[in-house]
CSV table of C-alpha atoms and ligand atoms in Angstrom, one decimal:
chain,number,residue,atom,x,y,z
A,598,MET,CA,-7.8,37.1,-50.1
A,599,THR,CA,-7.2,40.8,-50.7
A,600,GLU,CA,-9.4,41.4,-53.8
A,601,SER,CA,-12.4,43.6,-53.1
A,602,ARG,CA,-15.8,42.0,-53.1
A,603,SER,CA,-19.1,43.3,-54.6
A,604,PRO,CA,-21.3,45.0,-52.0
A,605,GLY,CA,-23.8,42.1,-51.7
A,606,TYR,CA,-21.1,39.4,-51.5
A,607,CYS,CA,-21.5,38.6,-47.8
A,608,ARG,CA,-25.3,38.6,-48.0
A,609,GLY,CA,-25.1,36.2,-50.9
A,610,LEU,CA,-23.0,33.9,-48.7
A,611,VAL,CA,-25.8,34.0,-46.0
A,612,ASP,CA,-28.3,33.0,-48.7
A,613,LYS,CA,-26.0,30.2,-49.8
A,614,LEU,CA,-25.5,29.1,-46.2
A,615,GLU,CA,-29.3,29.0,-45.7
A,616,SER,CA,-30.0,26.9,-48.7
A,617,GLU,CA,-27.0,24.6,-48.6
A,618,LYS,CA,-26.2,24.6,-44.9
A,619,ASN,CA,-22.6,24.7,-45.9
A,620,LEU,CA,-19.8,27.0,-47.2
A,621,SER,CA,-16.2,26.6,-48.2
A,622,ASP,CA,-13.6,27.5,-45.6
A,623,GLU,CA,-12.9,30.7,-47.5
A,624,GLU,CA,-16.5,31.6,-47.5
A,625,PHE,CA,-17.0,30.9,-43.8
A,626,SER,CA,-14.0,33.1,-43.2
A,627,SER,CA,-15.6,36.0,-45.2
A,628,VAL,CA,-18.8,35.6,-43.2
A,629,LEU,CA,-16.9,35.7,-39.9
A,630,LEU,CA,-14.9,38.7,-40.9
A,631,CYS,CA,-17.5,40.6,-42.9
A,632,ASP,CA,-17.7,44.3,-42.0
A,633,ASP,CA,-20.6,45.4,-44.2
A,634,HIS,CA,-22.7,47.6,-42.0
A,635,ASP,CA,-26.1,45.8,-42.4
A,636,PHE,CA,-24.6,42.3,-42.5
A,637,ASP,CA,-25.4,41.2,-38.9
A,638,SER,CA,-29.0,42.2,-39.1
A,639,TYR,CA,-29.4,40.3,-42.4
A,640,LEU,CA,-27.7,37.2,-40.9
A,641,ALA,CA,-29.8,37.3,-37.8
A,642,GLU,CA,-33.0,37.7,-39.8
A,643,LYS,CA,-32.3,34.6,-41.8
A,644,ALA,CA,-31.4,32.6,-38.6
A,645,ARG,CA,-34.6,33.7,-36.9
A,646,ALA,CA,-36.7,32.7,-39.9
A,647,VAL,CA,-35.1,29.2,-39.8
A,648,ARG,CA,-35.6,28.9,-36.1
A,649,GLU,CA,-39.3,30.0,-36.3
A,650,LYS,CA,-40.0,27.4,-39.0
A,651,ILE,CA,-39.1,24.7,-36.4
A,652,TYR,CA,-39.7,26.1,-32.9
A,653,GLY,CA,-42.0,29.0,-33.7
A,654,LYS,CA,-41.8,31.8,-31.1
A,655,ASP,CA,-41.1,29.4,-28.2
A,656,VAL,CA,-38.1,29.9,-25.9
A,657,PHE,CA,-37.2,27.0,-23.7
A,658,ILE,CA,-36.0,27.5,-20.1
A,659,ARG,CA,-33.6,25.3,-18.2
A,660,GLY,CA,-33.1,25.5,-14.5
A,661,LEU,CA,-29.4,25.6,-13.9
A,662,ILE,CA,-28.3,24.0,-10.6
A,663,GLU,CA,-24.6,24.7,-10.0
A,664,PHE,CA,-24.2,22.1,-7.3
A,665,THR,CA,-20.4,22.1,-6.7
A,666,ASN,CA,-17.5,24.4,-7.6
A,667,TYR,CA,-14.9,21.9,-6.5
A,668,CYS,CA,-12.9,20.8,-9.5
A,669,LYS,CA,-10.0,18.4,-9.9
A,670,ASN,CA,-9.1,19.9,-13.3
A,671,ASN,CA,-7.1,23.0,-14.2
A,672,CYS,CA,-8.5,24.5,-17.4
A,673,ARG,CA,-6.3,27.5,-17.8
A,674,TYR,CA,-9.2,29.9,-18.5
A,675,CYS,CA,-11.5,28.8,-15.7
A,676,GLY,CA,-12.0,30.5,-12.3
A,677,ILE,CA,-12.9,27.4,-10.4
A,678,ARG,CA,-9.8,25.4,-11.6
A,679,GLY,CA,-8.6,23.2,-8.8
A,680,GLU,CA,-5.4,25.2,-8.3
A,681,ASN,CA,-7.1,28.5,-7.7
A,682,LYS,CA,-6.6,28.7,-4.0
A,683,ASN,CA,-8.7,31.9,-3.8
A,684,ALA,CA,-11.9,30.3,-5.0
A,685,VAL,CA,-14.3,29.8,-2.0
A,686,ARG,CA,-15.5,26.3,-2.5
A,687,TYR,CA,-18.9,24.8,-1.8
A,688,ARG,CA,-21.0,21.7,-2.5
A,689,LEU,CA,-24.7,21.4,-2.2
A,690,SER,CA,-26.2,18.4,-0.3
A,691,GLU,CA,-28.4,16.0,-2.1
A,692,GLU,CA,-31.3,17.5,-0.1
A,693,ASP,CA,-30.5,21.0,-1.3
A,694,ILE,CA,-30.2,19.9,-4.9
A,695,ILE,CA,-33.6,18.2,-4.8
A,696,SER,CA,-35.2,21.1,-3.1
A,697,CYS,CA,-33.8,23.4,-5.9
A,698,SER,CA,-35.5,21.2,-8.4
A,699,ASP,CA,-38.8,21.2,-6.4
A,700,LYS,CA,-38.8,25.0,-6.3
A,701,GLY,CA,-37.9,25.1,-10.0
A,702,TYR,CA,-40.7,22.8,-10.9
A,703,GLU,CA,-43.2,25.1,-9.2
A,704,LEU,CA,-41.8,28.0,-11.1
A,705,GLY,CA,-42.4,26.2,-14.4
A,706,PHE,CA,-39.1,24.5,-15.2
A,707,ARG,CA,-39.3,21.2,-16.9
A,708,THR,CA,-35.6,20.7,-17.4
A,709,PHE,CA,-33.0,20.8,-14.7
A,710,VAL,CA,-29.3,21.1,-15.6
A,711,LEU,CA,-27.0,19.8,-13.0
A,712,GLN,CA,-23.7,21.6,-13.5
A,713,GLY,CA,-20.6,21.3,-11.5
A,714,GLY,CA,-16.8,21.1,-11.6
A,715,GLU,CA,-15.2,17.7,-11.8
A,716,ASP,CA,-15.7,17.0,-8.1
A,717,PRO,CA,-14.6,13.5,-6.9
A,718,TYR,CA,-16.9,13.8,-3.9
A,719,PHE,CA,-19.8,13.2,-6.3
A,720,THR,CA,-19.2,9.6,-7.1
A,721,ASP,CA,-21.3,7.8,-9.7
A,722,ASP,CA,-23.5,6.4,-6.9
A,723,ARG,CA,-24.2,9.9,-5.6
A,724,ILE,CA,-25.0,11.3,-9.0
A,725,VAL,CA,-27.3,8.3,-9.8
A,726,SER,CA,-29.1,8.9,-6.5
A,727,ILE,CA,-29.7,12.6,-7.3
A,728,ILE,CA,-30.9,11.8,-10.8
A,729,ARG,CA,-33.3,9.1,-9.5
A,730,LYS,CA,-34.8,11.4,-6.8
A,731,ILE,CA,-35.4,14.3,-9.3
A,732,LYS,CA,-37.1,11.9,-11.7
A,733,GLU,CA,-39.2,10.4,-8.9
A,734,HIS,CA,-40.3,13.9,-7.8
A,735,HIS,CA,-40.8,15.1,-11.4
A,736,PRO,CA,-41.3,12.3,-13.9
A,737,ASP,CA,-42.3,14.8,-16.6
A,738,ALA,CA,-39.1,16.9,-16.3
A,739,ALA,CA,-35.8,16.2,-18.2
A,740,VAL,CA,-32.5,16.0,-16.4
A,741,THR,CA,-29.4,17.3,-18.2
A,742,LEU,CA,-25.9,16.7,-16.8
A,743,SER,CA,-22.9,19.1,-17.2
A,744,ILE,CA,-20.3,17.4,-15.0
A,745,GLY,CA,-17.4,17.0,-17.3
A,746,GLU,CA,-15.4,14.1,-18.6
A,747,LYS,CA,-16.2,10.6,-17.3
A,748,GLU,CA,-15.7,7.0,-18.5
A,749,LYS,CA,-18.4,5.5,-20.7
A,750,GLU,CA,-19.6,3.2,-17.9
A,751,SER,CA,-20.4,6.2,-15.7
A,752,TYR,CA,-22.3,8.0,-18.5
A,753,GLN,CA,-24.2,4.7,-19.0
A,754,LYS,CA,-25.2,4.5,-15.3
A,755,PHE,CA,-26.4,8.1,-15.3
A,756,PHE,CA,-28.4,7.5,-18.5
A,757,ASP,CA,-30.0,4.3,-17.0
A,758,ALA,CA,-30.9,6.4,-13.9
A,759,GLY,CA,-32.9,8.7,-16.1
A,760,ALA,CA,-30.6,11.5,-17.3
A,761,GLU,CA,-31.4,12.2,-20.9
A,762,ARG,CA,-29.1,15.0,-22.0
A,763,TYR,CA,-25.5,15.9,-21.5
A,764,LEU,CA,-23.6,19.1,-22.0
A,765,LEU,CA,-19.8,18.9,-22.6
A,766,ARG,CA,-18.4,21.7,-24.6
A,767,HIS,CA,-15.6,20.5,-26.9
A,768,GLU,CA,-14.0,24.0,-26.2
A,769,THR,CA,-12.1,24.0,-29.5
A,770,ALA,CA,-11.9,21.5,-32.4
A,771,ASP,CA,-8.2,22.2,-32.9
A,772,ARG,CA,-5.9,19.9,-31.0
A,773,SER,CA,-3.0,22.3,-30.5
A,774,HIS,CA,-5.4,25.1,-29.5
A,775,TYR,CA,-7.0,22.7,-27.0
A,776,GLU,CA,-3.5,22.0,-25.6
A,777,LYS,CA,-2.9,25.7,-25.1
A,778,LEU,CA,-6.1,26.1,-23.1
A,779,HIS,CA,-5.7,23.0,-21.0
A,780,PRO,CA,-2.9,21.5,-18.9
A,781,GLY,CA,-1.0,18.4,-20.1
A,782,ASN,CA,-3.1,15.9,-18.1
A,783,MET,CA,-6.2,16.8,-20.2
A,784,SER,CA,-6.5,15.5,-23.7
A,785,TYR,CA,-8.3,16.5,-26.8
A,786,GLU,CA,-8.8,12.8,-27.7
A,787,HIS,CA,-10.5,12.0,-24.4
A,788,ARG,CA,-12.8,15.0,-24.7
A,789,MET,CA,-13.9,14.0,-28.2
A,790,GLN,CA,-14.2,10.3,-27.1
A,791,CYS,CA,-16.5,11.4,-24.3
A,792,LEU,CA,-18.7,13.2,-26.8
A,793,ARG,CA,-18.9,10.1,-29.0
A,794,ASP,CA,-19.6,7.9,-25.9
A,795,LEU,CA,-22.5,10.1,-24.9
A,796,ARG,CA,-23.9,10.0,-28.4
A,797,ASP,CA,-23.6,6.2,-28.6
A,798,ILE,CA,-25.4,5.8,-25.3
A,799,GLY,CA,-28.4,7.8,-26.6
A,800,TYR,CA,-28.1,11.1,-24.8
A,801,GLN,CA,-29.1,14.3,-26.5
A,802,VAL,CA,-25.7,15.8,-26.6
A,803,GLY,CA,-24.5,19.4,-26.4
A,804,CYS,CA,-21.0,20.5,-27.4
A,805,GLY,CA,-19.8,24.1,-27.8
A,806,MET,CA,-17.0,26.6,-27.5
A,807,MET,CA,-16.0,29.9,-26.2
A,808,VAL,CA,-15.6,32.8,-28.7
A,809,GLY,CA,-12.4,34.8,-28.4
A,810,SER,CA,-10.6,32.4,-26.2
A,811,PRO,CA,-6.9,33.0,-25.8
A,812,TYR,CA,-5.0,32.1,-29.1
A,813,GLN,CA,-8.2,31.5,-31.0
A,814,THR,CA,-8.1,32.3,-34.7
A,815,THR,CA,-10.7,32.4,-37.4
A,816,GLU,CA,-9.4,29.1,-38.7
A,817,HIS,CA,-10.1,27.6,-35.2
A,818,LEU,CA,-13.7,28.8,-35.4
A,819,ILE,CA,-14.1,27.3,-38.9
A,820,LYS,CA,-12.8,24.0,-37.4
A,821,ASP,CA,-15.5,24.3,-34.7
A,822,LEU,CA,-18.1,24.8,-37.3
A,823,ARG,CA,-16.9,21.8,-39.3
A,824,PHE,CA,-17.0,19.7,-36.1
A,825,ILE,CA,-20.5,20.9,-35.4
A,826,GLN,CA,-21.6,20.0,-39.0
A,827,GLU,CA,-20.2,16.6,-38.7
A,828,PHE,CA,-21.1,15.7,-35.1
A,829,LYS,CA,-24.6,17.2,-35.4
A,830,PRO,CA,-25.1,17.8,-31.7
A,831,GLU,CA,-28.7,18.4,-30.4
A,832,MET,CA,-27.4,21.4,-28.5
A,833,VAL,CA,-24.5,23.9,-28.9
A,834,GLY,CA,-23.4,26.2,-26.1
A,835,ILE,CA,-21.6,29.3,-27.4
A,836,GLY,CA,-20.5,32.2,-25.2
A,837,PRO,CA,-17.7,34.7,-25.2
A,838,PHE,CA,-14.5,34.0,-23.3
A,839,ILE,CA,-14.3,36.3,-20.3
A,840,PRO,CA,-11.1,36.6,-18.3
A,841,HIS,CA,-11.1,35.5,-14.7
A,842,HIS,CA,-8.7,37.5,-12.4
A,843,ASP,CA,-7.2,34.5,-10.8
A,844,THR,CA,-6.1,32.7,-14.0
A,845,GLU,CA,-3.0,33.1,-16.2
A,846,TYR,CA,-5.3,34.6,-18.9
A,847,ALA,CA,-6.5,37.4,-16.5
A,848,ASP,CA,-5.1,40.1,-18.9
A,849,CYS,CA,-6.4,38.6,-22.1
A,850,GLN,CA,-9.1,40.4,-24.1
A,851,PRO,CA,-12.6,39.0,-23.7
A,852,GLY,CA,-14.5,37.6,-26.8
A,853,SER,CA,-16.9,40.0,-28.5
A,854,ALA,CA,-20.7,39.8,-28.3
A,855,GLU,CA,-20.8,40.6,-32.0
A,856,MET,CA,-18.8,37.5,-33.0
A,857,THR,CA,-20.7,35.4,-30.5
A,858,LEU,CA,-24.0,36.5,-32.1
A,859,ARG,CA,-22.6,35.8,-35.6
A,860,LEU,CA,-21.7,32.3,-34.6
A,861,LEU,CA,-25.1,31.6,-33.0
A,862,SER,CA,-26.7,32.6,-36.3
A,863,ILE,CA,-24.3,30.5,-38.4
A,864,VAL,CA,-24.9,27.5,-36.2
A,865,ARG,CA,-28.7,28.0,-36.5
A,866,LEU,CA,-28.3,28.0,-40.3
A,867,ILE,CA,-26.1,24.9,-40.5
A,868,LEU,CA,-28.2,22.9,-38.0
A,869,PRO,CA,-31.7,24.4,-38.2
A,870,GLU,CA,-33.1,22.1,-35.4
A,871,VAL,CA,-30.4,22.7,-32.9
A,872,LEU,CA,-31.2,23.9,-29.3
A,873,LEU,CA,-29.2,27.0,-28.9
A,874,PRO,CA,-28.9,28.9,-25.6
A,875,ALA,CA,-28.4,32.6,-25.2
A,876,THR,CA,-25.7,32.2,-22.5
A,877,THR,CA,-25.1,34.0,-19.2
A,878,ALA,CA,-21.6,34.8,-20.5
A,879,LEU,CA,-23.2,36.7,-23.5
A,880,GLY,CA,-25.4,38.5,-21.0
A,881,THR,CA,-22.3,39.4,-19.0
A,882,ILE,CA,-20.3,40.9,-21.8
A,883,ASP,CA,-23.3,42.9,-23.1
A,884,ALA,CA,-26.2,43.9,-20.8
A,885,SER,CA,-28.7,42.9,-23.5
A,886,GLY,CA,-26.7,40.1,-24.9
A,887,ARG,CA,-29.2,37.3,-24.1
A,888,GLU,CA,-32.0,39.2,-25.9
A,889,LYS,CA,-29.7,39.8,-28.8
A,890,GLY,CA,-28.9,36.1,-28.8
A,891,ILE,CA,-32.6,35.2,-29.1
A,892,ILE,CA,-32.9,37.7,-31.9
A,893,ALA,CA,-29.9,36.1,-33.6
A,894,GLY,CA,-31.5,32.6,-33.5
A,895,ALA,CA,-31.0,31.2,-30.0
A,896,ASN,CA,-34.0,29.5,-28.5
A,897,VAL,CA,-33.0,28.5,-25.0
A,898,VAL,CA,-32.2,30.5,-21.8
A,899,MET,CA,-30.8,29.0,-18.6
A,900,PRO,CA,-31.8,31.0,-15.5
A,901,ASN,CA,-30.0,30.0,-12.3
A,902,LEU,CA,-31.8,28.0,-9.7
A,903,SER,CA,-28.9,27.6,-7.3
A,904,PRO,CA,-29.5,28.8,-3.7
A,905,LYS,CA,-28.7,32.5,-3.2
A,906,ASN,CA,-25.9,31.9,-0.7
A,907,VAL,CA,-23.7,30.0,-3.2
A,908,ARG,CA,-24.5,32.0,-6.4
A,909,ASP,CA,-21.6,34.3,-6.1
A,910,LYS,CA,-19.1,31.4,-5.7
A,911,TYR,CA,-19.7,29.6,-9.0
A,912,LEU,CA,-17.5,32.0,-10.9
A,913,LEU,CA,-15.9,30.7,-14.1
A,914,TYR,CA,-15.2,34.3,-15.2
A,915,ASP,CA,-15.4,37.8,-13.7
A,916,ASN,CA,-18.5,40.0,-13.4
A,917,LYS,CA,-21.0,37.2,-13.9
A,918,ILE,CA,-24.6,38.5,-13.9
A,919,CYS,CA,-27.5,37.3,-11.8
A,920,THR,CA,-25.4,36.2,-8.8
A,921,GLY,CA,-27.6,38.1,-6.3
A,922,ASP,CA,-31.1,37.1,-7.5
A,923,GLU,CA,-33.5,34.5,-6.1
A,924,ALA,CA,-34.6,31.9,-8.6
A,925,ALA,CA,-38.1,33.4,-8.7
A,926,GLU,CA,-36.7,36.8,-9.5
A,927,CYS,CA,-34.3,35.4,-12.1
A,928,ILE,CA,-37.1,33.6,-14.0
A,929,ARG,CA,-39.4,36.6,-13.8
A,930,CYS,CA,-36.7,38.9,-15.2
A,931,MET,CA,-35.8,36.5,-17.9
A,932,THR,CA,-39.4,36.0,-19.0
A,933,MET,CA,-39.8,39.7,-19.3
A,934,LYS,CA,-36.6,40.1,-21.3
A,935,VAL,CA,-37.7,37.3,-23.6
A,936,SER,CA,-41.2,38.7,-24.2
A,937,LYS,CA,-39.7,42.1,-25.2
A,938,THR,CA,-38.0,40.4,-28.1
A,939,GLY,CA,-41.3,39.1,-29.4
A,940,TYR,CA,-40.7,35.5,-28.3
A,941,ARG,CA,-42.2,33.7,-25.3
A,942,VAL,CA,-40.9,31.5,-22.5
A,943,VAL,CA,-42.9,28.2,-22.5
A,944,VAL,CA,-43.4,25.6,-19.8
A,945,SER,CA,-42.0,22.6,-21.6
A,946,ARG,CA,-39.2,20.0,-21.5
A,947,GLY,CA,-38.1,21.6,-24.7
A,948,ASP,CA,-36.7,18.4,-26.3
A,949,HIS,CA,-34.8,18.5,-29.6
A,950,ILE,CA,-37.4,18.2,-32.4
A,951,SER,CA,-36.1,14.7,-33.4
A,952,ARG,CA,-37.1,13.2,-30.0
B,361,LIG,N1,-15.1,32.6,-19.9
B,361,LIG,C1,-16.2,32.1,-20.6
B,361,LIG,N2,-16.6,30.8,-20.5
B,361,LIG,C2,-15.9,30.0,-19.6
B,361,LIG,N3,-16.1,28.7,-19.4
B,361,LIG,C3,-15.2,28.4,-18.5
B,361,LIG,N4,-14.4,29.4,-18.2
B,361,LIG,C4,-14.8,30.5,-18.9
B,361,LIG,C5,-14.4,31.8,-19.1
B,361,LIG,N5,-13.3,32.3,-18.4
B,361,LIG,C6,-17.1,27.9,-20.1
B,361,LIG,C7,-16.4,26.7,-20.7
B,361,LIG,C8,-17.1,25.5,-20.0
B,361,LIG,C9,-18.4,26.1,-19.5
B,361,LIG,C10,-19.1,25.4,-18.4
B,361,LIG,O1,-18.0,27.4,-19.2
B,361,LIG,O2,-16.7,26.6,-22.1
B,361,LIG,O3,-17.3,24.4,-20.8
B,362,LIG,FE1,-12.9,22.3,-13.9
B,362,LIG,FE2,-11.9,22.7,-16.4
B,362,LIG,S1,-11.3,23.7,-14.5
B,362,LIG,S2,-13.3,21.2,-15.7
């Protein structure tokens, strides 16, 4: 469309999005590309109002335990891809993982996110044992897994052991874009099948995408929004793409904080109850990115609980923040940042409102 729009056109679309939770593709495109100077603050204000109606001023914290950076996959954008011979690999022992969760519990965390590459060392039995032990130590805490694509039987075993949430970003809802970002042995179908399996089993499911990933177009982002509308995940992880020097996309432009914030607000408006993290990648691309994320409608932050000696090895992208802090420092810093936005970190499992 080349015709000029009236000055309030984009704001009008935000109002429509708020009331109808939907727009046409063309309207979504106008919202994503709008360059009115006061547009972003208007969009963020609406998203905040919607979030406050449901979750008030509360910000939920998740203790992220990055327990292995071994990965059998080779996502083209990812710094810990198996074929990156320069990555210094580590895995935490079960004992280390449990002790991270114990420390986290004392610091006020009531959700632990076990995140790792797809590491064959961590068989189903090993994962089940870790979940059981965390739940034994902390029955009132939630366990979230973020360990990639598995078969449904495995997901079921983890669920039966007590894991209640699973994060698996869909990365892009466009098949040919997915194929550009991943090697031939990974498939869009399997990724989507995994998300459906997780949902069928009864997990609270998180999908999500990078913003500004290589070859991404506005049409791809609209497809992501359509997928989110239809799948209705309990959580959506959105962060900017950031190049990693040891990947073929080392020289690509990173995604922008502005577009990431816009998408956070849009997702808040289409799924008012969604749990939406202000991600570390957003804090990496912009020093106050996470605070801006909260102001744009996010209601979750995920400080790192991994032991200090492995922090600087879980590098999916360059210049990652918080790689030198102890867990206690990280949570103190995060709590302060959040309170400056007018919101507050709470000690809570922070379940989706429907649970
Ligand atoms: N930049 C930003 N995010 C990345 N991820 C992986 N590599 C990068 C990168 N270079 C994201 C993916 C993955 C999540 C764990 O981290 O979306 O699902
Ligand atoms: Fe490990 Fe993509 S490189 S899952």
